[in-house]
Amino acid sequence: MSRPGSAPRLLLGATCVDLPPRTTRDRALEVAGRFRESESLAVTLVKALAAGAEAVYAVPSPTMRAALAELRRAVPVLARLPHTPPSADLHYEPDFAREGERDGAGTLGAGFGAFALVPAMLSGELSASVAARCEHGARFLAPRDRRGLAVAAQATDLALAAGNARFFERMLAWGRARFDGLAGFETAHLGLLVRRLHEWGIEPDFVIAPVNPRGYAMKPDAAGALGALRRDGIPVLANELRAGGVVSLEEGVRFAREHGAHGLIPELVDLDDVASELRALGGPAGEA
Amino acid sequence: MTAVPETPAPDAGAGPAVHRLAVAGRGRAGIAHAMAIAQHDACTFAGAFAPRADLRRFARGAGFAAPLEGSLSRLRERAPFDALVVCAPFDSRAGVAADALAAGHDVLVDGLPARTLEGAAPIAALPPDVRARLRCATPSLFHPLLRRGASVLASGVLGTPRTVRASVFVSRVFSHGAPPHGDDVLDFAVGDLLVLLDHVLGPIVRVSGAAQRLYGERIDEAHAELVHANGVVTGLDASWSVPGYPRAAVVIEVEGEAGSLIASDDALEVDLADPAGGMPAGVTRVLPADLPDPLPFDAGEGSRALHAFVASLHGAAVGELAGDRSLRALGVIDGMRRAFASGAAEECGA
């Protein structure tokens, strides 16, 4: 089911454009101000690709679309979907539970991939509503820019906690077809997710999770998450490398690589000079 | 930098026995609690109830196999449980909690139990020994940095507080496509801060201040002076109409005789004139990654409170979860509304 070796080694994380990053508020506001203009974001994306990033890990939001529209070239985007904005906390029910924006079976748009979701649609299984939400967000992404789908941690971890193996199977099948590429899962619970995926025999193209020397946000704890990194079969793309700004990027990257991370996702909030710092990480060619 | 005195881990005291926990309300918080319960070593997810069929369908579709019912009585028949986590909407929250307490269950209410003291009447009407099983959890009480700040204040290293300021800012009311239903900034954010202030500085007995309505009839900003029972006065500012705060920013600033403290969900800074309480003279700064995080599964801001609740079921101290604190916060919110209307100082009572 998996396609070993196809997961990227270096991505620019740009989720902080649309989601609260784990960093100090001052830093978050500074970066948000820097990329308020779509031109600034567009230039940064191009510089990141030139410096060795294979793709951009981002929410395909109107903000990101405006930046991509500034460019006349393809920018490979690993799309973090469904979008889960903080303002959703004004609603009593979870985003995925809300009806009204449901795109329905006919608009899931994955050709044969949509067939994977037919049982879910009939039974009300989570993957149907999550895929519909992903479809809703995917409209902000031109086909030329699609590199793959990363199911957002809120959806991943809900299915994980509930022990819903079918969700993972179905989202992989649909995501690979719909996004013409890779499909994987973002999680806050690397240790548990990797253990369950192995038990279920499910092999996503990648998993995205926090990895840093402080063990910050690594679940169930640092040792458990590092154990998951060492297991074969599921490439882990490490984010939260700077532990909320407590350690340097170099230190975080060194730690992640030493412990077996397949790839790295430094976020915009982790970088001051995107081009030079990404180039220093070596990019795909510089990987050991 | 971890020289600030340690606070007990939220799960300190948890034993090996397993409790059956149920959830009332399958909304956002209910789902999060079901996730955390399902992955907790010391409890099992017994089931849930929610009157709305679509939310029950959603929970079933997510993969939860435990019984999901439309009423508390039906859930009791199908799935015996020891304790209930109440995440129902404000309008029914206190009633559900009171029913469960009267039936002999331990109860954790996620957030304040109602919008007003009157709304919490079903709980207030319970005999004191029954009401004593009520636990309430608001997010700031369990945020690691704010918890650490509270323990620094409790240690007395700052001396007598001279000036206290507290604020909560969040960008919500103008959020595209997300108009809040019925609530205002007092319900949405100030209640959380008031519970924290009650915990760190004691009960609030009198309030005065003014409110601003920027986008309609609801209160969007509040500025108040809170007088605590011990004589300490806190200046409070709150707004949910400030751009740039996707997450609520809760801040408490205390200036004492021997030093000052700024505690927030962003960082903790303690500035001492002389070494005290294991901290050096000068500024000690702590960031989230500097603190231990004992949660093996984190389903959101309610998970730490859930851990503390499960620990309390196993005999750990109730501590921050004491339900009376939330009832007092409702009394303060009521007092603020009266003070904003009258322009005069108002007494608070719960």
PDB file of C-alpha atoms in Angstrom, chain B residues 27-246:
ATOM      1  CA  GLY B  27     -20.331  18.708  21.085  1.00  0.00           C
ATOM      2  CA  ARG B  28     -16.747  19.788  20.552  1.00  0.00           C
ATOM      3  CA  ALA B  29     -15.770  19.409  24.220  1.00  0.00           C
ATOM      4  CA  GLY B  30     -17.703  16.175  24.588  1.00  0.00           C
ATOM      5  CA  ILE B  31     -15.867  14.584  21.691  1.00  0.00           C
ATOM      6  CA  ALA B  32     -12.528  15.720  23.108  1.00  0.00           C
ATOM      7  CA  HIS B  33     -13.332  14.255  26.507  1.00  0.00           C
ATOM      8  CA  ALA B  34     -14.487  10.992  24.954  1.00  0.00           C
ATOM      9  CA  MET B  35     -11.153  10.807  23.120  1.00  0.00           C
ATOM     10  CA  ALA B  36      -9.156  11.447  26.287  1.00  0.00           C
ATOM     11  CA  ILE B  37     -11.218   9.007  28.359  1.00  0.00           C
ATOM     12  CA  ALA B  38     -10.872   6.306  25.719  1.00  0.00           C
ATOM     13  CA  GLN B  39      -7.083   6.611  25.871  1.00  0.00           C
ATOM     14  CA  HIS B  40      -6.748   7.013  29.654  1.00  0.00           C
ATOM     15  CA  ASP B  41      -5.268   4.078  31.547  1.00  0.00           C
ATOM     16  CA  ALA B  42      -7.314   4.644  34.698  1.00  0.00           C
ATOM     17  CA  CYS B  43     -10.802   4.929  33.230  1.00  0.00           C
ATOM     18  CA  THR B  44     -13.008   3.566  30.498  1.00  0.00           C
ATOM     19  CA  PHE B  45     -15.437   5.345  28.200  1.00  0.00           C
ATOM     20  CA  ALA B  46     -18.827   4.013  29.311  1.00  0.00           C
ATOM     21  CA  GLY B  47     -20.950   5.974  26.869  1.00  0.00           C
ATOM     22  CA  ALA B  48     -22.482   9.332  26.170  1.00  0.00           C
ATOM     23  CA  PHE B  49     -25.756  11.071  25.726  1.00  0.00           C
ATOM     24  CA  ALA B  50     -26.812  13.993  23.570  1.00  0.00           C
ATOM     25  CA  PRO B  51     -30.346  14.961  22.609  1.00  0.00           C
ATOM     26  CA  ARG B  52     -29.287  15.762  19.033  1.00  0.00           C
ATOM     27  CA  ALA B  53     -29.370  12.700  16.810  1.00  0.00           C
ATOM     28  CA  ASP B  54     -26.924  14.165  14.279  1.00  0.00           C
ATOM     29  CA  LEU B  55     -24.237  14.499  16.930  1.00  0.00           C
ATOM     30  CA  ARG B  56     -24.819  10.956  18.105  1.00  0.00           C
ATOM     31  CA  ARG B  57     -24.492   9.779  14.494  1.00  0.00           C
ATOM     32  CA  PHE B  58     -21.281  11.738  14.156  1.00  0.00           C
ATOM     33  CA  ALA B  59     -19.779  10.165  17.285  1.00  0.00           C
ATOM     34  CA  ARG B  60     -20.783   6.718  16.082  1.00  0.00           C
ATOM     35  CA  GLY B  61     -19.217   7.462  12.696  1.00  0.00           C
ATOM     36  CA  ALA B  62     -16.018   8.581  14.382  1.00  0.00           C
ATOM     37  CA  GLY B  63     -15.708   5.066  15.685  1.00  0.00           C
ATOM     38  CA  PHE B  64     -16.848   5.152  19.308  1.00  0.00           C
ATOM     39  CA  ALA B  65     -18.471   1.823  20.081  1.00  0.00           C
ATOM     40  CA  ALA B  66     -19.847   2.656  23.537  1.00  0.00           C
ATOM     41  CA  PRO B  67     -23.598   3.352  23.882  1.00  0.00           C
ATOM     42  CA  LEU B  68     -24.686   6.796  22.659  1.00  0.00           C
ATOM     43  CA  GLU B  69     -28.132   7.742  23.890  1.00  0.00           C
ATOM     44  CA  GLY B  70     -30.548  10.634  23.739  1.00  0.00           C
ATOM     45  CA  SER B  71     -31.128  11.048  27.462  1.00  0.00           C
ATOM     46  CA  LEU B  72     -29.340  10.579  30.750  1.00  0.00           C
ATOM     47  CA  SER B  73     -31.888   8.066  32.036  1.00  0.00           C
ATOM     48  CA  ARG B  74     -31.591   5.947  28.893  1.00  0.00           C
ATOM     49  CA  LEU B  75     -27.802   6.030  29.132  1.00  0.00           C
ATOM     50  CA  ARG B  76     -27.995   4.902  32.754  1.00  0.00           C
ATOM     51  CA  GLU B  77     -30.076   1.913  31.702  1.00  0.00           C
ATOM     52  CA  ARG B  78     -27.749   0.875  28.915  1.00  0.00           C
ATOM     53  CA  ALA B  79     -24.349   1.792  30.288  1.00  0.00           C
ATOM     54  CA  PRO B  80     -23.696   1.960  34.032  1.00  0.00           C
ATOM     55  CA  PHE B  81     -21.113   4.608  34.870  1.00  0.00           C
ATOM     56  CA  ASP B  82     -19.380   5.985  37.948  1.00  0.00           C
ATOM     57  CA  ALA B  83     -18.813   9.570  36.938  1.00  0.00           C
ATOM     58  CA  LEU B  84     -20.124  11.995  34.349  1.00  0.00           C
ATOM     59  CA  VAL B  85     -18.305  14.688  32.387  1.00  0.00           C
ATOM     60  CA  VAL B  86     -20.843  17.367  31.470  1.00  0.00           C
ATOM     61  CA  CYS B  87     -20.223  19.293  28.246  1.00  0.00           C
ATOM     62  CA  ALA B  88     -23.842  20.079  27.407  1.00  0.00           C
ATOM     63  CA  PRO B  89     -24.808  23.533  26.088  1.00  0.00           C
ATOM     64  CA  PHE B  90     -25.174  26.282  28.697  1.00  0.00           C
ATOM     65  CA  ASP B  91     -28.944  26.053  28.709  1.00  0.00           C
ATOM     66  CA  SER B  92     -29.005  22.471  29.960  1.00  0.00           C
ATOM     67  CA  ARG B  93     -25.605  22.112  31.607  1.00  0.00           C
ATOM     68  CA  ALA B  94     -26.582  22.831  35.228  1.00  0.00           C
ATOM     69  CA  GLY B  95     -29.696  20.663  35.032  1.00  0.00           C
ATOM     70  CA  VAL B  96     -27.784  17.681  33.702  1.00  0.00           C
ATOM     71  CA  ALA B  97     -25.056  18.120  36.316  1.00  0.00           C
ATOM     72  CA  ALA B  98     -27.630  18.400  39.115  1.00  0.00           C
ATOM     73  CA  ASP B  99     -29.451  15.263  37.947  1.00  0.00           C
ATOM     74  CA  ALA B 100     -26.241  13.258  37.893  1.00  0.00           C
ATOM     75  CA  LEU B 101     -25.123  14.567  41.278  1.00  0.00           C
ATOM     76  CA  ALA B 102     -28.502  13.743  42.790  1.00  0.00           C
ATOM     77  CA  ALA B 103     -28.167  10.230  41.378  1.00  0.00           C
ATOM     78  CA  GLY B 104     -24.901   9.803  43.276  1.00  0.00           C
ATOM     79  CA  HIS B 105     -22.379  10.309  40.483  1.00  0.00           C
ATOM     80  CA  ASP B 106     -19.227  12.333  40.643  1.00  0.00           C
ATOM     81  CA  VAL B 107     -19.534  15.135  38.100  1.00  0.00           C
ATOM     82  CA  LEU B 108     -17.025  17.210  36.163  1.00  0.00           C
ATOM     83  CA  VAL B 109     -18.491  20.220  34.375  1.00  0.00           C
ATOM     84  CA  ASP B 110     -16.426  21.429  31.425  1.00  0.00           C
ATOM     85  CA  GLY B 111     -16.425  25.225  31.767  1.00  0.00           C
ATOM     86  CA  LEU B 112     -18.778  27.235  33.909  1.00  0.00           C
ATOM     87  CA  PRO B 113     -22.006  25.437  34.830  1.00  0.00           C
ATOM     88  CA  ALA B 114     -24.260  28.191  33.452  1.00  0.00           C
ATOM     89  CA  ARG B 115     -24.232  31.740  32.122  1.00  0.00           C
ATOM     90  CA  THR B 116     -25.664  33.163  35.355  1.00  0.00           C
ATOM     91  CA  LEU B 117     -26.146  32.206  38.976  1.00  0.00           C
ATOM     92  CA  GLU B 118     -29.831  31.850  38.258  1.00  0.00           C
ATOM     93  CA  GLY B 119     -29.010  29.375  35.526  1.00  0.00           C
ATOM     94  CA  ALA B 120     -27.024  27.325  38.041  1.00  0.00           C
ATOM     95  CA  ALA B 121     -29.984  27.156  40.430  1.00  0.00           C
ATOM     96  CA  PRO B 122     -30.475  23.375  39.977  1.00  0.00           C
ATOM     97  CA  ILE B 123     -26.982  22.862  41.388  1.00  0.00           C
ATOM     98  CA  ALA B 124     -27.295  25.475  44.122  1.00  0.00           C
ATOM     99  CA  ALA B 125     -30.505  23.815  45.289  1.00  0.00           C
ATOM    100  CA  LEU B 126     -28.747  20.530  46.030  1.00  0.00           C
ATOM    101  CA  PRO B 127     -27.817  19.641  49.613  1.00  0.00           C
ATOM    102  CA  PRO B 128     -24.233  20.719  50.409  1.00  0.00           C
ATOM    103  CA  ASP B 129     -22.940  17.161  50.733  1.00  0.00           C
ATOM    104  CA  VAL B 130     -24.294  16.302  47.265  1.00  0.00           C
ATOM    105  CA  ARG B 131     -23.047  19.547  45.710  1.00  0.00           C
ATOM    106  CA  ALA B 132     -19.616  18.814  47.162  1.00  0.00           C
ATOM    107  CA  ARG B 133     -19.146  16.152  44.474  1.00  0.00           C
ATOM    108  CA  LEU B 134     -19.312  18.821  41.782  1.00  0.00           C
ATOM    109  CA  ARG B 135     -16.076  19.585  39.974  1.00  0.00           C
ATOM    110  CA  CYS B 136     -15.678  22.341  37.419  1.00  0.00           C
ATOM    111  CA  ALA B 137     -12.806  22.900  35.007  1.00  0.00           C
ATOM    112  CA  THR B 138     -11.924  25.974  33.029  1.00  0.00           C
ATOM    113  CA  PRO B 139      -8.905  25.941  30.696  1.00  0.00           C
ATOM    114  CA  SER B 140      -6.658  28.516  32.369  1.00  0.00           C
ATOM    115  CA  LEU B 141      -6.700  26.658  35.693  1.00  0.00           C
ATOM    116  CA  PHE B 142      -4.818  23.823  34.039  1.00  0.00           C
ATOM    117  CA  HIS B 143      -2.566  25.627  31.597  1.00  0.00           C
ATOM    118  CA  PRO B 144       0.951  24.606  32.672  1.00  0.00           C
ATOM    119  CA  LEU B 145       2.378  28.134  32.684  1.00  0.00           C
ATOM    120  CA  LEU B 146      -0.571  29.661  34.510  1.00  0.00           C
ATOM    121  CA  ARG B 147      -0.513  26.783  36.978  1.00  0.00           C
ATOM    122  CA  ARG B 148       3.144  27.399  37.617  1.00  0.00           C
ATOM    123  CA  GLY B 149       2.422  31.102  38.034  1.00  0.00           C
ATOM    124  CA  ALA B 150      -0.283  30.300  40.562  1.00  0.00           C
ATOM    125  CA  SER B 151       2.134  28.181  42.569  1.00  0.00           C
ATOM    126  CA  VAL B 152       4.701  31.005  42.558  1.00  0.00           C
ATOM    127  CA  LEU B 153       2.062  33.404  43.896  1.00  0.00           C
ATOM    128  CA  ALA B 154       0.963  30.896  46.508  1.00  0.00           C
ATOM    129  CA  SER B 155       4.561  30.471  47.671  1.00  0.00           C
ATOM    130  CA  GLY B 156       4.577  34.094  48.797  1.00  0.00           C
ATOM    131  CA  VAL B 157       7.926  34.982  47.213  1.00  0.00           C
ATOM    132  CA  LEU B 158       6.483  38.211  45.783  1.00  0.00           C
ATOM    133  CA  GLY B 159       5.335  39.454  49.167  1.00  0.00           C
ATOM    134  CA  THR B 160       2.029  41.270  49.529  1.00  0.00           C
ATOM    135  CA  PRO B 161       0.549  42.086  46.106  1.00  0.00           C
ATOM    136  CA  ARG B 162       0.405  45.847  45.494  1.00  0.00           C
ATOM    137  CA  THR B 163      -0.857  45.989  41.935  1.00  0.00           C
ATOM    138  CA  VAL B 164      -2.717  43.267  40.047  1.00  0.00           C
ATOM    139  CA  ARG B 165      -3.837  43.411  36.447  1.00  0.00           C
ATOM    140  CA  ALA B 166      -5.531  40.664  34.500  1.00  0.00           C
ATOM    141  CA  SER B 167      -6.613  40.486  30.906  1.00  0.00           C
ATOM    142  CA  VAL B 168      -8.023  38.184  28.302  1.00  0.00           C
ATOM    143  CA  PHE B 169      -7.937  39.029  24.618  1.00  0.00           C
ATOM    144  CA  VAL B 170      -9.147  36.924  21.742  1.00  0.00           C
ATOM    145  CA  SER B 171     -10.171  37.547  18.111  1.00  0.00           C
ATOM    146  CA  ARG B 172     -13.619  36.083  17.703  1.00  0.00           C
ATOM    147  CA  VAL B 173     -16.636  38.290  17.373  1.00  0.00           C
ATOM    148  CA  PHE B 174     -15.818  39.355  13.835  1.00  0.00           C
ATOM    149  CA  SER B 175     -14.717  35.934  12.653  1.00  0.00           C
ATOM    150  CA  HIS B 176     -16.009  35.264   9.206  1.00  0.00           C
ATOM    151  CA  GLY B 177     -18.845  32.795   9.198  1.00  0.00           C
ATOM    152  CA  ALA B 178     -18.628  32.183  12.897  1.00  0.00           C
ATOM    153  CA  PRO B 179     -21.087  34.417  14.704  1.00  0.00           C
ATOM    154  CA  PRO B 180     -21.463  33.308  18.308  1.00  0.00           C
ATOM    155  CA  HIS B 181     -24.910  32.323  19.463  1.00  0.00           C
ATOM    156  CA  GLY B 182     -26.155  34.243  22.456  1.00  0.00           C
ATOM    157  CA  ASP B 183     -22.864  34.614  24.298  1.00  0.00           C
ATOM    158  CA  ASP B 184     -20.775  37.707  24.846  1.00  0.00           C
ATOM    159  CA  VAL B 185     -17.188  38.225  25.916  1.00  0.00           C
ATOM    160  CA  LEU B 186     -18.091  37.621  29.564  1.00  0.00           C
ATOM    161  CA  ASP B 187     -19.450  34.150  28.795  1.00  0.00           C
ATOM    162  CA  PHE B 188     -16.835  33.305  26.205  1.00  0.00           C
ATOM    163  CA  ALA B 189     -13.632  34.377  27.902  1.00  0.00           C
ATOM    164  CA  VAL B 190     -14.006  36.337  31.152  1.00  0.00           C
ATOM    165  CA  GLY B 191     -15.493  33.450  33.129  1.00  0.00           C
ATOM    166  CA  ASP B 192     -12.319  31.444  32.598  1.00  0.00           C
ATOM    167  CA  LEU B 193     -10.186  34.330  33.872  1.00  0.00           C
ATOM    168  CA  LEU B 194     -12.426  34.932  36.901  1.00  0.00           C
ATOM    169  CA  VAL B 195     -12.102  31.313  37.998  1.00  0.00           C
ATOM    170  CA  LEU B 196      -8.324  31.612  37.726  1.00  0.00           C
ATOM    171  CA  LEU B 197      -8.308  34.867  39.712  1.00  0.00           C
ATOM    172  CA  ASP B 198     -10.459  33.272  42.402  1.00  0.00           C
ATOM    173  CA  HIS B 199      -7.951  30.427  42.590  1.00  0.00           C
ATOM    174  CA  VAL B 200      -4.818  32.557  42.826  1.00  0.00           C
ATOM    175  CA  LEU B 201      -6.053  35.603  44.765  1.00  0.00           C
ATOM    176  CA  GLY B 202      -9.182  34.435  46.529  1.00  0.00           C
ATOM    177  CA  PRO B 203     -12.900  35.167  46.127  1.00  0.00           C
ATOM    178  CA  ILE B 204     -14.027  38.421  44.540  1.00  0.00           C
ATOM    179  CA  VAL B 205     -16.593  40.309  46.608  1.00  0.00           C
ATOM    180  CA  ARG B 206     -17.185  43.592  44.775  1.00  0.00           C
ATOM    181  CA  VAL B 207     -16.952  44.782  41.187  1.00  0.00           C
ATOM    182  CA  SER B 208     -17.281  48.025  39.244  1.00  0.00           C
ATOM    183  CA  GLY B 209     -16.509  48.975  35.675  1.00  0.00           C
ATOM    184  CA  ALA B 210     -17.787  49.630  32.185  1.00  0.00           C
ATOM    185  CA  ALA B 211     -18.591  47.648  29.065  1.00  0.00           C
ATOM    186  CA  GLN B 212     -18.418  48.443  25.367  1.00  0.00           C
ATOM    187  CA  ARG B 213     -20.685  47.112  22.667  1.00  0.00           C
ATOM    188  CA  LEU B 214     -18.995  47.422  19.293  1.00  0.00           C
ATOM    189  CA  TYR B 215     -20.865  45.016  17.030  1.00  0.00           C
ATOM    190  CA  GLY B 216     -24.416  45.026  18.374  1.00  0.00           C
ATOM    191  CA  GLU B 217     -26.130  44.515  21.681  1.00  0.00           C
ATOM    192  CA  ARG B 218     -23.647  42.086  23.172  1.00  0.00           C
ATOM    193  CA  ILE B 219     -20.742  43.079  25.396  1.00  0.00           C
ATOM    194  CA  ASP B 220     -17.571  43.009  23.293  1.00  0.00           C
ATOM    195  CA  GLU B 221     -15.160  44.641  25.732  1.00  0.00           C
ATOM    196  CA  ALA B 222     -15.103  44.940  29.510  1.00  0.00           C
ATOM    197  CA  HIS B 223     -13.002  46.997  31.898  1.00  0.00           C
ATOM    198  CA  ALA B 224     -13.547  46.327  35.560  1.00  0.00           C
ATOM    199  CA  GLU B 225     -12.116  46.696  39.028  1.00  0.00           C
ATOM    200  CA  LEU B 226     -12.453  43.567  41.125  1.00  0.00           C
ATOM    201  CA  VAL B 227     -12.078  43.670  44.902  1.00  0.00           C
ATOM    202  CA  HIS B 228     -11.047  40.376  46.475  1.00  0.00           C
ATOM    203  CA  ALA B 229     -12.079  39.329  49.980  1.00  0.00           C
ATOM    204  CA  ASN B 230      -8.491  39.830  51.169  1.00  0.00           C
ATOM    205  CA  GLY B 231      -8.521  43.457  50.022  1.00  0.00           C
ATOM    206  CA  VAL B 232      -6.441  42.937  46.883  1.00  0.00           C
ATOM    207  CA  VAL B 233      -7.795  44.873  43.874  1.00  0.00           C
ATOM    208  CA  THR B 234      -7.482  43.493  40.348  1.00  0.00           C
ATOM    209  CA  GLY B 235      -7.881  45.625  37.236  1.00  0.00           C
ATOM    210  CA  LEU B 236      -9.457  43.532  34.498  1.00  0.00           C
ATOM    211  CA  ASP B 237      -9.551  44.136  30.744  1.00  0.00           C
ATOM    212  CA  ALA B 238     -11.269  41.812  28.331  1.00  0.00           C
ATOM    213  CA  SER B 239     -12.056  41.888  24.655  1.00  0.00           C
ATOM    214  CA  TRP B 240     -12.956  39.446  21.958  1.00  0.00           C
ATOM    215  CA  SER B 241     -12.655  42.050  19.239  1.00  0.00           C
ATOM    216  CA  VAL B 242      -8.866  42.500  19.165  1.00  0.00           C
ATOM    217  CA  PRO B 243      -7.178  41.370  15.936  1.00  0.00           C
ATOM    218  CA  GLY B 244      -4.157  39.085  16.117  1.00  0.00           C
ATOM    219  CA  TYR B 245      -5.240  36.701  18.841  1.00  0.00           C
ATOM    220  CA  PRO B 246      -6.362  33.455  17.201  1.00  0.00           C
TER     221      PRO B 246
END
